[in-house]
């Protein structure tokens, strides 16, 4: 048996260990270097991808390199999609796999290797499906690194049958969504009754749990290894029942879909969860002032480092009083305005933030000015302001603010609003004044960058960029050509030039000497000249 085969066998036989995975990464560096420019820090992008995903799997929010790891994971994944030899796992025909190298928490790959499969070819007879699923899983476990199963449209008894078979002991992840017979209770009972789920690390239940189902799940005796739980919806009584379970209190990551104020109220009444570092709450709910105060004042989440609130309208003055050591805060669709941002920058955790995402939060010029003027945010590495009407004054504040010079990622996608319109001159002035020497990822989709802005980007002041999004930016042929002929963007790996009427402008992209590290480039919707299309389509990673 070759060294490579022995290492792959060890990875399959020791699914919880990083050591054989990292040893395989070392083997790749030595025996399978890329042979072409890539975003990798070492000889092999595939090896770097394994190392980066192993580190991110630990949820290293306190690691100073955490923001850089997020960037690198995306760059490596997109580059590998274009350039790697795709040796897909040997899977039975009954199982589907996502194929693309994943990033950002998508589960097709985990810790550097193919991980999640889905069974979709259901027969009419549940017993037949149980047999086919377990047979296929057995083959996948023997031939591939698969450890997570997703079932959608299953019957409850089919889920119960699969998890109560001995092969379920090999599962590290289980994802369930939409039951064709609406018998979620049978699936929950099956999970609780299974003696084979002692190694399960991740459980996604993307459906509504009734109070009775939550009480049953809370009594599961074999979920002690569980680290991450996603619940589609639950109730106040259901969440309180789960909070009494020892396995629930030991979670490291919890994602909840909220459907009522009462469910949110239960969060503040949970017993301490000393290992929880990641909490995601999704739902169009406005908690009461009392529930909000209790939530942030509780001792339920003493180590919380990453908080995501999607559409959940938690009062920002209450959130600012939270004692958590947050490193990553994501607010989506949560109205902030100036008062909300002012409260955030006064929060005790503001100085520890490294990633701040405020997508679609109605952040206006005054809010951006407050962010840019806050010395406490000097440690911030990622700032996402996408979908906000920042206006010309907001761009000026970002360019002139001395406290955001350390940013590695700035997302201004879709920030051109009718009430605070931007023009090409404003954007060009902003780009010319921008002083962020560490900037790697810059996203400007749907801003009027135009030809003047393209010339500024190409002039050399953005030489450290590895990702540049310019979809729908009015570049036209001249602006596209300026960028594609520039030597001032040598490290770009991810490039979006779609919907820019590029004409013959992108023709030089056909050569691998143009952006030599390129892993992904979107030219769709750009009306590329017909004579250039054939050449462009030959280059891996180009979408035309």
Short mmCIF file of C-alpha atoms in Angstrom, two decimals:
data_model
loop_
_atom_site.label_atom_id
_atom_site.label_comp_id
_atom_site.label_asym_id
_atom_site.label_seq_id
_atom_site.Cartn_x
_atom_site.Cartn_y
_atom_site.Cartn_z
CA UNK A 1 0.00 0.00 0.00
CA UNK A 2 1.34 3.45 -0.90
CA UNK A 3 1.84 6.19 1.69
CA UNK A 4 -1.01 8.16 0.15
CA UNK A 5 -3.41 5.22 0.34
CA UNK A 6 -2.37 4.49 3.93
CA UNK A 7 -3.03 8.09 4.95
CA UNK A 8 -6.45 8.11 3.28
CA UNK A 9 -7.32 4.86 5.04
CA UNK A 10 -6.30 6.42 8.37
CA UNK A 11 -8.54 9.44 7.69
CA UNK A 12 -11.51 7.15 7.02
CA UNK A 13 -10.81 4.99 10.05
CA UNK A 14 -10.25 7.94 12.42
CA UNK A 15 -12.94 10.45 11.41
CA UNK A 16 -12.59 12.51 14.60
CA UNK A 17 -8.82 12.95 14.43
CA UNK A 18 -7.06 15.81 12.67
CA UNK A 19 -3.63 14.15 12.84
CA UNK A 20 -3.99 11.92 9.74
CA UNK A 21 -5.58 14.80 7.82
CA UNK A 22 -2.69 17.11 8.62
CA UNK A 23 -0.22 14.35 7.81
CA UNK A 24 -1.90 13.99 4.42
CA UNK A 25 -1.59 17.75 3.93
CA UNK A 26 2.16 17.45 4.58
CA UNK A 27 2.31 14.60 2.06
CA UNK A 28 0.56 16.77 -0.54
CA UNK A 29 3.04 19.60 0.00
CA UNK A 30 5.90 17.22 -0.63
CA UNK A 31 4.50 15.06 -3.42
CA UNK A 32 1.74 17.07 -5.14
CA UNK A 33 2.60 20.78 -5.32
CA UNK A 34 0.31 22.94 -7.42
CA UNK A 35 2.64 23.55 -10.33
CA UNK A 36 0.97 26.90 -11.00
CA UNK A 37 0.36 30.09 -8.98
CA UNK A 38 -2.32 29.70 -6.32
CA UNK A 39 -3.53 31.47 -3.17
CA UNK A 40 -1.87 28.82 -1.00
CA UNK A 41 0.68 29.81 1.60
CA UNK A 42 2.67 26.67 0.83
CA UNK A 43 3.32 24.38 -2.16
CA UNK A 44 -0.18 22.85 -2.29
CA UNK A 45 -3.54 24.63 -2.25
CA UNK A 46 -5.25 21.32 -1.44
CA UNK A 47 -2.97 20.94 1.60
CA UNK A 48 -3.66 24.50 2.76
CA UNK A 49 -7.40 23.92 2.36
CA UNK A 50 -7.20 20.93 4.70
CA UNK A 51 -5.26 22.90 7.30
CA UNK A 52 -7.54 25.93 7.13
CA UNK A 53 -10.73 23.89 7.46
CA UNK A 54 -9.30 21.91 10.38
CA UNK A 55 -8.56 25.17 12.18
CA UNK A 56 -11.96 26.70 11.42
CA UNK A 57 -13.73 23.54 12.60
CA UNK A 58 -12.51 24.39 16.10
CA UNK A 59 -14.46 27.69 15.96
CA UNK A 60 -11.30 29.69 16.69
CA UNK A 61 -12.97 33.05 17.18
CA UNK A 62 -10.25 34.16 19.60
CA UNK A 63 -7.47 33.30 17.16
CA UNK A 64 -5.92 36.50 15.76
CA UNK A 65 -5.84 34.76 12.35
CA UNK A 66 -9.58 33.97 12.36
CA UNK A 67 -10.56 36.70 9.82
CA UNK A 68 -7.67 35.74 7.54
CA UNK A 69 -8.70 32.08 7.74
CA UNK A 70 -12.21 32.97 6.54
CA UNK A 71 -10.74 34.79 3.54
CA UNK A 72 -8.28 32.05 2.71
CA UNK A 73 -10.90 29.29 2.92
CA UNK A 74 -13.00 31.02 0.24
CA UNK A 75 -10.00 31.73 -2.00
CA UNK A 76 -8.70 28.17 -1.78
CA UNK A 77 -12.14 26.63 -2.34
CA UNK A 78 -12.84 28.66 -5.47
CA UNK A 79 -9.33 28.12 -6.83
CA UNK A 80 -9.52 24.37 -6.24
CA UNK A 81 -12.91 24.22 -7.96
CA UNK A 82 -11.23 25.59 -11.07
CA UNK A 83 -7.82 23.94 -10.95
CA UNK A 84 -7.80 20.81 -8.77
CA UNK A 85 -7.95 17.31 -10.15
CA UNK A 86 -11.48 16.41 -9.12
CA UNK A 87 -11.16 12.97 -7.63
CA UNK A 88 -14.74 12.69 -6.44
CA UNK A 89 -15.43 10.23 -3.63
CA UNK A 90 -16.54 6.80 -4.74
CA UNK A 91 -20.20 6.89 -3.76
CA UNK A 92 -23.17 4.67 -4.52
CA UNK A 93 -25.62 6.01 -7.08
CA UNK A 94 -28.26 6.44 -4.37
CA UNK A 95 -26.25 9.17 -2.61
CA UNK A 96 -25.75 12.73 -3.85
CA UNK A 97 -22.81 14.92 -2.94
CA UNK A 98 -22.32 18.69 -3.34
CA UNK A 99 -19.06 18.26 -5.31
CA UNK A 100 -17.76 21.84 -5.07
CA UNK A 101 -15.13 22.69 -2.50
CA UNK A 102 -17.14 24.45 0.19
CA UNK A 103 -16.49 27.43 2.42
CA UNK A 104 -18.32 29.52 4.98
CA UNK A 105 -19.88 26.61 6.83
CA UNK A 106 -21.42 24.78 3.86
CA UNK A 107 -21.06 21.11 4.66
CA UNK A 108 -20.01 19.49 1.36
CA UNK A 109 -16.46 19.47 2.73
CA UNK A 110 -15.49 19.46 6.38
CA UNK A 111 -11.99 19.53 7.77
CA UNK A 112 -10.67 19.40 4.22
CA UNK A 113 -12.48 16.32 2.88
CA UNK A 114 -15.88 15.38 1.37
CA UNK A 115 -18.27 14.97 4.29
CA UNK A 116 -22.00 15.31 3.57
CA UNK A 117 -24.23 13.22 1.32
CA UNK A 118 -27.96 13.24 0.70
CA UNK A 119 -30.31 10.39 -0.15
CA UNK A 120 -33.02 11.48 -2.61
CA UNK A 121 -34.14 8.41 -4.59
CA UNK A 122 -37.05 7.32 -2.40
CA UNK A 123 -39.10 4.22 -3.15
CA UNK A 124 -42.74 3.80 -2.10
CA UNK A 125 -41.89 1.27 0.62
CA UNK A 126 -40.20 2.63 3.80
CA UNK A 127 -38.49 -0.68 4.54
CA UNK A 128 -36.96 -0.67 1.07
CA UNK A 129 -35.68 2.87 1.59
CA UNK A 130 -34.17 2.04 4.97
CA UNK A 131 -32.32 -0.89 3.42
CA UNK A 132 -31.08 1.15 0.47
CA UNK A 133 -29.93 4.07 2.65
CA UNK A 134 -28.04 1.85 5.08
CA UNK A 135 -26.47 -0.19 2.28
CA UNK A 136 -25.35 2.98 0.52
CA UNK A 137 -23.99 4.44 3.74
CA UNK A 138 -21.97 1.32 4.41
CA UNK A 139 -20.36 1.57 0.99
CA UNK A 140 -19.68 5.30 1.47
CA UNK A 141 -18.04 4.75 4.86
CA UNK A 142 -15.75 2.11 3.37
CA UNK A 143 -14.70 4.08 0.29
CA UNK A 144 -14.88 7.76 1.26
CA UNK A 145 -14.52 10.25 4.11
CA UNK A 146 -18.28 10.78 4.38
CA UNK A 147 -19.63 11.24 7.92
CA UNK A 148 -22.80 13.36 7.54
CA UNK A 149 -26.19 12.29 6.15
CA UNK A 150 -28.92 14.65 4.98
CA UNK A 151 -32.46 13.40 4.51
CA UNK A 152 -35.24 15.51 3.00
CA UNK A 153 -38.71 14.22 2.12
CA UNK A 154 -38.18 11.10 4.22
CA UNK A 155 -40.83 9.38 6.31
CA UNK A 156 -40.39 9.55 10.06
CA UNK A 157 -40.09 5.77 10.30
CA UNK A 158 -37.34 5.80 7.67
CA UNK A 159 -35.23 8.18 9.75
CA UNK A 160 -35.86 6.03 12.81
CA UNK A 161 -34.86 2.90 10.93
CA UNK A 162 -31.61 4.41 9.67
CA UNK A 163 -30.43 5.86 12.99
CA UNK A 164 -31.25 2.65 14.87
CA UNK A 165 -29.01 0.56 12.65
CA UNK A 166 -25.42 -0.10 13.75
CA UNK A 167 -23.98 1.91 10.84
CA UNK A 168 -25.33 5.05 12.52
CA UNK A 169 -22.37 4.82 14.88
CA UNK A 170 -20.24 6.13 12.01
CA UNK A 171 -22.36 9.27 11.62
CA UNK A 172 -20.92 12.54 12.90
CA UNK A 173 -23.64 14.72 11.38
CA UNK A 174 -27.37 14.28 10.69
CA UNK A 175 -29.56 16.83 8.88
CA UNK A 176 -33.33 16.39 8.56
CA UNK A 177 -35.77 18.63 6.69
CA UNK A 178 -39.40 18.23 5.59
CA UNK A 179 -41.08 14.91 6.25
CA UNK A 180 -43.21 13.57 3.43
CA UNK A 181 -45.59 11.95 5.93
CA UNK A 182 -45.39 14.84 8.45
CA UNK A 183 -44.39 12.30 11.11
CA UNK A 184 -41.54 14.26 12.70
CA UNK A 185 -42.39 12.68 16.05
CA UNK A 186 -41.35 9.22 14.80
CA UNK A 187 -37.99 10.60 13.72
CA UNK A 188 -37.44 12.30 17.08
CA UNK A 189 -38.34 9.11 18.93
CA UNK A 190 -35.94 7.21 16.70
CA UNK A 191 -33.08 9.59 17.51
CA UNK A 192 -33.79 9.42 21.23
CA UNK A 193 -34.04 5.64 21.22
CA UNK A 194 -30.95 4.96 19.16
CA UNK A 195 -27.97 3.50 21.02
CA UNK A 196 -25.74 4.23 18.01
CA UNK A 197 -25.57 8.03 18.01
CA UNK A 198 -22.97 8.39 20.73
CA UNK A 199 -20.50 9.88 18.23
CA UNK A 200 -22.90 12.40 16.68
CA UNK A 201 -21.40 15.92 16.64
CA UNK A 202 -23.93 17.90 14.55
CA UNK A 203 -27.71 17.65 14.45
CA UNK A 204 -29.84 19.84 12.16
CA UNK A 205 -33.60 19.58 12.68
CA UNK A 206 -34.95 21.98 10.07
CA UNK A 207 -38.59 21.61 11.06
CA UNK A 208 -40.87 22.80 13.83
CA UNK A 209 -40.52 20.89 17.08
CA UNK A 210 -43.67 20.70 19.18
CA UNK A 211 -43.34 21.01 22.97
CA UNK A 212 -43.88 17.27 23.33
CA UNK A 213 -41.21 16.48 20.72
CA UNK A 214 -38.79 18.83 22.47
CA UNK A 215 -39.43 17.12 25.80
CA UNK A 216 -38.78 13.73 24.20
CA UNK A 217 -35.58 14.97 22.53
CA UNK A 218 -34.34 16.42 25.82
CA UNK A 219 -34.34 12.90 27.29
CA UNK A 220 -31.97 11.50 24.65
CA UNK A 221 -29.36 9.49 26.58
CA UNK A 222 -26.76 9.19 23.83
CA UNK A 223 -26.17 12.72 22.54
CA UNK A 224 -23.35 13.56 24.93
CA UNK A 225 -20.87 14.18 22.08
CA UNK A 226 -23.15 16.66 20.30
CA UNK A 227 -21.45 20.02 19.65
CA UNK A 228 -23.78 21.84 17.25
CA UNK A 229 -27.59 21.92 17.11
CA UNK A 230 -29.90 23.65 14.62
CA UNK A 231 -33.61 23.80 15.40
CA UNK A 232 -36.10 24.93 12.78
CA UNK A 233 -38.61 26.28 15.30
CA UNK A 234 -39.52 25.51 18.87
CA UNK A 235 -41.63 26.99 21.64
CA UNK A 236 -41.03 28.51 25.04
CA UNK A 237 -41.90 25.24 26.77
CA UNK A 238 -39.85 23.23 24.27
CA UNK A 239 -36.73 25.33 24.69
CA UNK A 240 -37.05 25.26 28.47
CA UNK A 241 -37.29 21.46 28.34
CA UNK A 242 -34.19 21.22 26.16
CA UNK A 243 -32.31 23.54 28.51
CA UNK A 244 -32.70 20.98 31.27
CA UNK A 245 -30.78 18.36 29.27
CA UNK A 246 -27.10 17.91 30.03
CA UNK A 247 -26.19 17.28 26.41
CA UNK A 248 -27.92 20.53 25.39
CA UNK A 249 -26.03 22.57 27.98
CA UNK A 250 -22.73 21.21 26.62
CA UNK A 251 -23.30 22.52 23.08
CA UNK A 252 -20.69 24.74 21.43
CA UNK A 253 -22.97 26.05 18.65
CA UNK A 254 -26.72 26.68 18.67
CA UNK A 255 -28.90 27.97 15.82
CA UNK A 256 -32.57 28.70 16.51
CA UNK A 257 -35.37 29.81 14.24
CA UNK A 258 -37.55 32.07 16.36
CA UNK A 259 -41.29 32.26 15.80
CA UNK A 260 -42.47 34.16 18.86
CA UNK A 261 -41.46 36.48 21.63
CA UNK A 262 -42.00 33.67 24.10
CA UNK A 263 -39.33 31.50 22.48
CA UNK A 264 -36.85 34.37 22.78
CA UNK A 265 -37.85 34.87 26.41
CA UNK A 266 -36.80 31.29 27.16
CA UNK A 267 -33.24 32.05 26.03
CA UNK A 268 -32.68 34.35 28.96
CA UNK A 269 -33.93 31.69 31.34
CA UNK A 270 -31.62 28.90 30.19
CA UNK A 271 -29.11 27.50 32.66
CA UNK A 272 -25.43 28.23 31.99
CA UNK A 273 -24.04 26.78 28.77
CA UNK A 274 -20.32 27.07 29.56
CA UNK A 275 -19.08 25.74 26.20
CA UNK A 276 -21.33 27.74 23.88
CA UNK A 277 -19.26 30.04 21.67
CA UNK A 278 -21.66 30.48 18.72
CA UNK A 279 -25.33 31.50 18.84
CA UNK A 280 -27.45 32.24 15.75
CA UNK A 281 -31.04 33.49 16.06
CA UNK A 282 -33.23 33.81 12.96
CA UNK A 283 -36.76 35.17 12.82
CA UNK A 284 -38.86 38.29 12.37
CA UNK A 285 -39.44 38.78 16.08
CA UNK A 286 -39.26 41.91 18.24
CA UNK A 287 -38.52 40.83 21.84
CA UNK A 288 -39.98 42.76 24.72
CA UNK A 289 -37.70 45.16 26.57
CA UNK A 290 -37.83 42.95 29.67
CA UNK A 291 -36.91 39.79 27.74
CA UNK A 292 -34.08 41.64 25.99
CA UNK A 293 -32.62 42.85 29.27
CA UNK A 294 -32.86 39.41 30.77
CA UNK A 295 -31.22 37.81 27.73
CA UNK A 296 -28.13 40.01 27.82
CA UNK A 297 -27.89 39.97 31.62
CA UNK A 298 -28.16 36.20 32.01
CA UNK A 299 -25.18 33.99 32.74
CA UNK A 300 -26.32 31.46 30.12
CA UNK A 301 -23.53 32.18 27.59
CA UNK A 302 -20.36 33.22 29.43
CA UNK A 303 -18.03 32.35 26.51
CA UNK A 304 -20.15 33.58 23.60
CA UNK A 305 -17.77 34.78 20.88
CA UNK A 306 -19.94 34.78 17.74
CA UNK A 307 -23.51 36.11 17.69
CA UNK A 308 -25.77 36.23 14.62
CA UNK A 309 -29.14 37.98 14.63
CA UNK A 310 -31.10 37.68 11.38
CA UNK A 311 -34.27 39.81 11.28
CA UNK A 312 -34.51 39.56 15.07
CA UNK A 313 -35.01 43.08 16.34
CA UNK A 314 -33.16 43.04 19.63
CA UNK A 315 -32.88 46.62 20.98
CA UNK A 316 -29.32 47.76 20.39
CA UNK A 317 -29.08 49.60 23.69
CA UNK A 318 -29.81 46.28 25.40
CA UNK A 319 -27.32 44.35 23.24
CA UNK A 320 -24.64 46.91 24.07
CA UNK A 321 -24.84 45.93 27.73
CA UNK A 322 -24.03 42.28 27.02
CA UNK A 323 -20.98 40.97 28.91
CA UNK A 324 -19.99 38.47 26.23
CA UNK A 325 -16.46 38.43 24.78
CA UNK A 326 -17.73 38.80 21.20
CA UNK A 327 -15.28 38.57 18.31
CA UNK A 328 -17.81 38.13 15.48
CA UNK A 329 -21.13 40.00 15.41
CA UNK A 330 -23.53 39.61 12.50
CA UNK A 331 -26.74 41.64 12.27
CA UNK A 332 -28.86 41.18 9.15
CA UNK A 333 -32.05 43.11 8.53
CA UNK A 334 -31.86 44.67 12.00
CA UNK A 335 -32.55 48.39 11.82
CA UNK A 336 -29.66 50.29 13.39
CA UNK A 337 -29.58 53.91 12.31
CA UNK A 338 -27.27 56.30 14.13
CA UNK A 339 -28.50 55.65 17.68
CA UNK A 340 -28.04 51.91 17.26
CA UNK A 341 -24.50 52.25 15.98
CA UNK A 342 -23.69 54.73 18.75
CA UNK A 343 -24.83 52.14 21.27
CA UNK A 344 -22.77 49.41 19.59
CA UNK A 345 -19.51 51.34 19.68
CA UNK A 346 -20.01 51.94 23.40
CA UNK A 347 -20.57 48.24 24.11
CA UNK A 348 -18.11 46.45 26.34
CA UNK A 349 -17.38 43.96 23.57
CA UNK A 350 -16.75 46.58 20.85
CA UNK A 351 -13.00 46.56 21.40
CA UNK A 352 -12.78 42.80 21.00
CA UNK A 353 -14.73 42.63 17.70
CA UNK A 354 -12.79 41.39 14.70
CA UNK A 355 -15.71 40.74 12.32
CA UNK A 356 -18.72 43.08 12.13
CA UNK A 357 -21.49 42.36 9.62
CA UNK A 358 -24.34 44.88 9.28
CA UNK A 359 -26.04 43.78 6.06
CA UNK A 360 -29.34 45.48 5.25
CA UNK A 361 -29.52 47.31 8.58
CA UNK A 362 -30.43 50.77 7.24
CA UNK A 363 -27.02 52.09 8.16
CA UNK A 364 -26.96 55.69 6.91
CA UNK A 365 -24.28 58.32 6.67
CA UNK A 366 -24.47 59.26 10.34
CA UNK A 367 -24.07 55.62 11.35
CA UNK A 368 -21.03 55.15 9.12
CA UNK A 369 -19.50 58.29 10.54
CA UNK A 370 -20.00 56.92 14.05
CA UNK A 371 -18.31 53.66 13.08
CA UNK A 372 -15.38 55.34 11.38
CA UNK A 373 -14.84 57.74 14.28
CA UNK A 374 -14.74 55.04 16.97
CA UNK A 375 -11.18 54.31 18.21
CA UNK A 376 -12.55 51.22 19.95
CA UNK A 377 -13.00 49.56 16.54
CA UNK A 378 -9.33 49.84 15.61
CA UNK A 379 -8.98 46.04 15.89
CA UNK A 380 -11.74 45.35 13.36
CA UNK A 381 -10.64 43.24 10.36
CA UNK A 382 -13.90 42.61 8.48
CA UNK A 383 -16.67 45.19 7.95
CA UNK A 384 -19.77 44.31 5.92
CA UNK A 385 -22.08 47.24 5.17
CA UNK A 386 -23.80 45.68 2.14
CA UNK A 387 -27.32 46.78 1.30
CA UNK A 388 -27.14 50.02 3.29
CA UNK A 389 -27.71 53.60 2.02
CA UNK A 390 -24.34 54.89 3.20
CA UNK A 391 -24.37 57.88 0.84
CA UNK A 392 -21.43 60.05 -0.25
CA UNK A 393 -20.82 61.15 3.33
CA UNK A 394 -20.50 57.54 4.43
CA UNK A 395 -17.87 56.81 1.78
CA UNK A 396 -15.96 59.92 2.84
CA UNK A 397 -16.04 58.83 6.48
CA UNK A 398 -14.73 55.36 5.60
CA UNK A 399 -11.90 56.80 3.50
CA UNK A 400 -10.83 59.38 6.05
CA UNK A 401 -11.44 57.46 9.28
CA UNK A 402 -8.08 56.56 10.85
CA UNK A 403 -9.47 53.75 13.02
CA UNK A 404 -10.42 51.36 10.22
CA UNK A 405 -7.04 51.27 8.49
CA UNK A 406 -6.53 47.67 9.63
CA UNK A 407 -9.49 46.30 7.68
CA UNK A 408 -8.82 43.22 5.55
CA UNK A 409 -12.36 43.02 4.14
CA UNK A 410 -14.76 45.81 3.22
CA UNK A 411 -18.14 44.95 1.71
CA UNK A 412 -20.09 47.83 0.15
CA UNK A 413 -22.20 45.77 -2.25
CA UNK A 414 -25.54 47.35 -3.19
CA UNK A 415 -24.94 50.51 -1.15
CA UNK A 416 -26.21 52.88 -3.85
CA UNK A 417 -29.70 53.91 -2.71
CA UNK A 418 -32.14 56.32 -4.42
CA UNK A 419 -32.36 58.54 -1.33
CA UNK A 420 -28.56 58.66 -0.91
CA UNK A 421 -27.29 58.27 -4.48
CA UNK A 422 -23.67 57.80 -5.40
CA UNK A 423 -22.07 58.82 -8.68
CA UNK A 424 -18.88 57.82 -10.46
CA UNK A 425 -17.02 60.89 -9.25
CA UNK A 426 -17.90 60.19 -5.61
CA UNK A 427 -16.81 56.56 -5.88
CA UNK A 428 -13.57 57.46 -7.66
CA UNK A 429 -12.76 60.04 -4.99
CA UNK A 430 -13.46 57.44 -2.30
CA UNK A 431 -11.18 54.86 -3.91
CA UNK A 432 -8.40 57.38 -4.42
CA UNK A 433 -8.55 58.41 -0.75
CA UNK A 434 -9.01 54.93 0.75
CA UNK A 435 -6.10 54.14 3.05
CA UNK A 436 -6.41 50.52 4.14
CA UNK A 437 -3.01 48.93 3.51
CA UNK A 438 -4.10 45.48 4.76
CA UNK A 439 -7.20 45.28 2.53
CA UNK A 440 -7.58 41.90 0.79
CA UNK A 441 -11.30 41.63 -0.08
CA UNK A 442 -13.15 44.62 -1.57
CA UNK A 443 -16.78 44.27 -2.71
CA UNK A 444 -18.40 47.11 -4.65
CA UNK A 445 -21.23 45.43 -6.59
CA UNK A 446 -23.76 47.85 -8.13
CA UNK A 447 -21.78 50.97 -7.20
CA UNK A 448 -21.09 53.38 -10.08
CA UNK A 449 -17.37 52.64 -10.25
CA UNK A 450 -17.21 53.42 -13.96
CA UNK A 451 -14.05 53.93 -15.95
CA UNK A 452 -12.47 56.48 -13.54
CA UNK A 453 -12.89 54.12 -10.60
CA UNK A 454 -11.48 51.21 -12.61
CA UNK A 455 -8.39 53.27 -13.40
CA UNK A 456 -7.93 54.05 -9.71
CA UNK A 457 -8.24 50.40 -8.75
CA UNK A 458 -5.74 49.42 -11.44
CA UNK A 459 -3.17 52.08 -10.58
CA UNK A 460 -1.35 50.08 -7.92
CA UNK A 461 -2.78 51.28 -4.61
CA UNK A 462 -4.75 48.06 -4.22
CA UNK A 463 -1.95 45.62 -4.96
CA UNK A 464 -2.75 43.37 -2.00
CA UNK A 465 -6.32 42.62 -3.07
CA UNK A 466 -7.17 38.95 -3.51
CA UNK A 467 -10.92 39.42 -4.06
CA UNK A 468 -12.58 42.21 -6.07
CA UNK A 469 -16.32 42.31 -6.75
CA UNK A 470 -17.44 44.79 -9.42
CA UNK A 471 -20.69 43.29 -10.68
CA UNK A 472 -22.94 45.84 -12.37
CA UNK A 473 -20.55 48.75 -11.83
CA UNK A 474 -20.83 50.46 -15.23
CA UNK A 475 -17.28 49.57 -16.27
CA UNK A 476 -18.10 49.11 -19.93
CA UNK A 477 -15.40 47.99 -22.32
CA UNK A 478 -12.86 50.66 -21.36
CA UNK A 479 -13.03 50.04 -17.60
CA UNK A 480 -12.96 46.29 -18.02
CA UNK A 481 -9.91 46.55 -20.27
CA UNK A 482 -8.09 48.81 -17.80
CA UNK A 483 -8.52 46.24 -15.05
CA UNK A 484 -7.64 43.23 -17.17
CA UNK A 485 -4.50 44.88 -18.51
CA UNK A 486 -3.37 46.19 -15.14
CA UNK A 487 -0.24 44.95 -13.39
CA UNK A 488 -1.38 46.59 -10.17
CA UNK A 489 -3.57 43.69 -9.00
CA UNK A 490 -1.13 40.76 -9.07
CA UNK A 491 -2.71 38.62 -6.34
CA UNK A 492 -6.37 38.68 -7.37
CA UNK A 493 -7.88 35.21 -7.01
CA UNK A 494 -11.61 36.04 -7.06
CA UNK A 495 -12.95 38.58 -9.55
CA UNK A 496 -16.52 39.52 -10.47
CA UNK A 497 -16.90 41.63 -13.61
CA UNK A 498 -20.40 40.48 -14.52
CA UNK A 499 -23.06 42.78 -16.00
CA UNK A 500 -20.62 45.44 -17.16
CA UNK A 501 -21.00 45.40 -20.98
CA UNK A 502 -17.34 44.45 -21.25
CA UNK A 503 -17.23 43.88 -25.00
CA UNK A 504 -13.61 43.13 -25.93
CA UNK A 505 -12.36 44.46 -22.61
CA UNK A 506 -11.82 41.10 -20.87
CA UNK A 507 -10.04 39.41 -23.80
CA UNK A 508 -6.69 39.30 -21.96
CA UNK A 509 -8.26 37.12 -19.28
CA UNK A 510 -7.87 34.23 -21.72
CA UNK A 511 -4.16 34.22 -20.88
CA UNK A 512 -3.02 32.60 -17.64
CA UNK A 513 -0.49 35.43 -17.33
CA UNK A 514 -3.36 37.79 -16.55
CA UNK A 515 -4.19 37.45 -12.86
CA UNK A 516 -2.07 34.27 -12.63
CA UNK A 517 -3.66 33.18 -9.34
CA UNK A 518 -7.20 33.49 -10.67
CA UNK A 519 -9.58 30.83 -9.42
CA UNK A 520 -12.94 32.43 -10.20
CA UNK A 521 -14.03 35.18 -12.55
CA UNK A 522 -17.63 36.00 -13.40
CA UNK A 523 -18.21 37.64 -16.78
CA UNK A 524 -21.84 36.65 -17.15
CA UNK A 525 -24.17 39.33 -18.39
CA UNK A 526 -21.26 41.41 -19.69
CA UNK A 527 -21.96 41.06 -23.42
CA UNK A 528 -18.46 39.84 -24.11
CA UNK A 529 -17.46 40.11 -27.77
CA UNK A 530 -18.22 36.89 -29.62
CA UNK A 531 -14.70 36.58 -30.99
CA UNK A 532 -13.34 36.47 -27.41
CA UNK A 533 -15.79 33.92 -26.01
CA UNK A 534 -14.11 30.77 -27.33
CA UNK A 535 -10.73 31.73 -25.88
CA UNK A 536 -12.17 32.81 -22.54
CA UNK A 537 -14.10 29.57 -22.09
CA UNK A 538 -10.86 27.59 -22.26
CA UNK A 539 -9.48 29.14 -19.10
CA UNK A 540 -10.51 27.29 -15.92
CA UNK A 541 -12.62 29.30 -13.50
CA UNK A 542 -14.02 31.79 -16.02
CA UNK A 543 -17.81 32.02 -16.24
CA UNK A 544 -19.02 33.70 -19.43
#
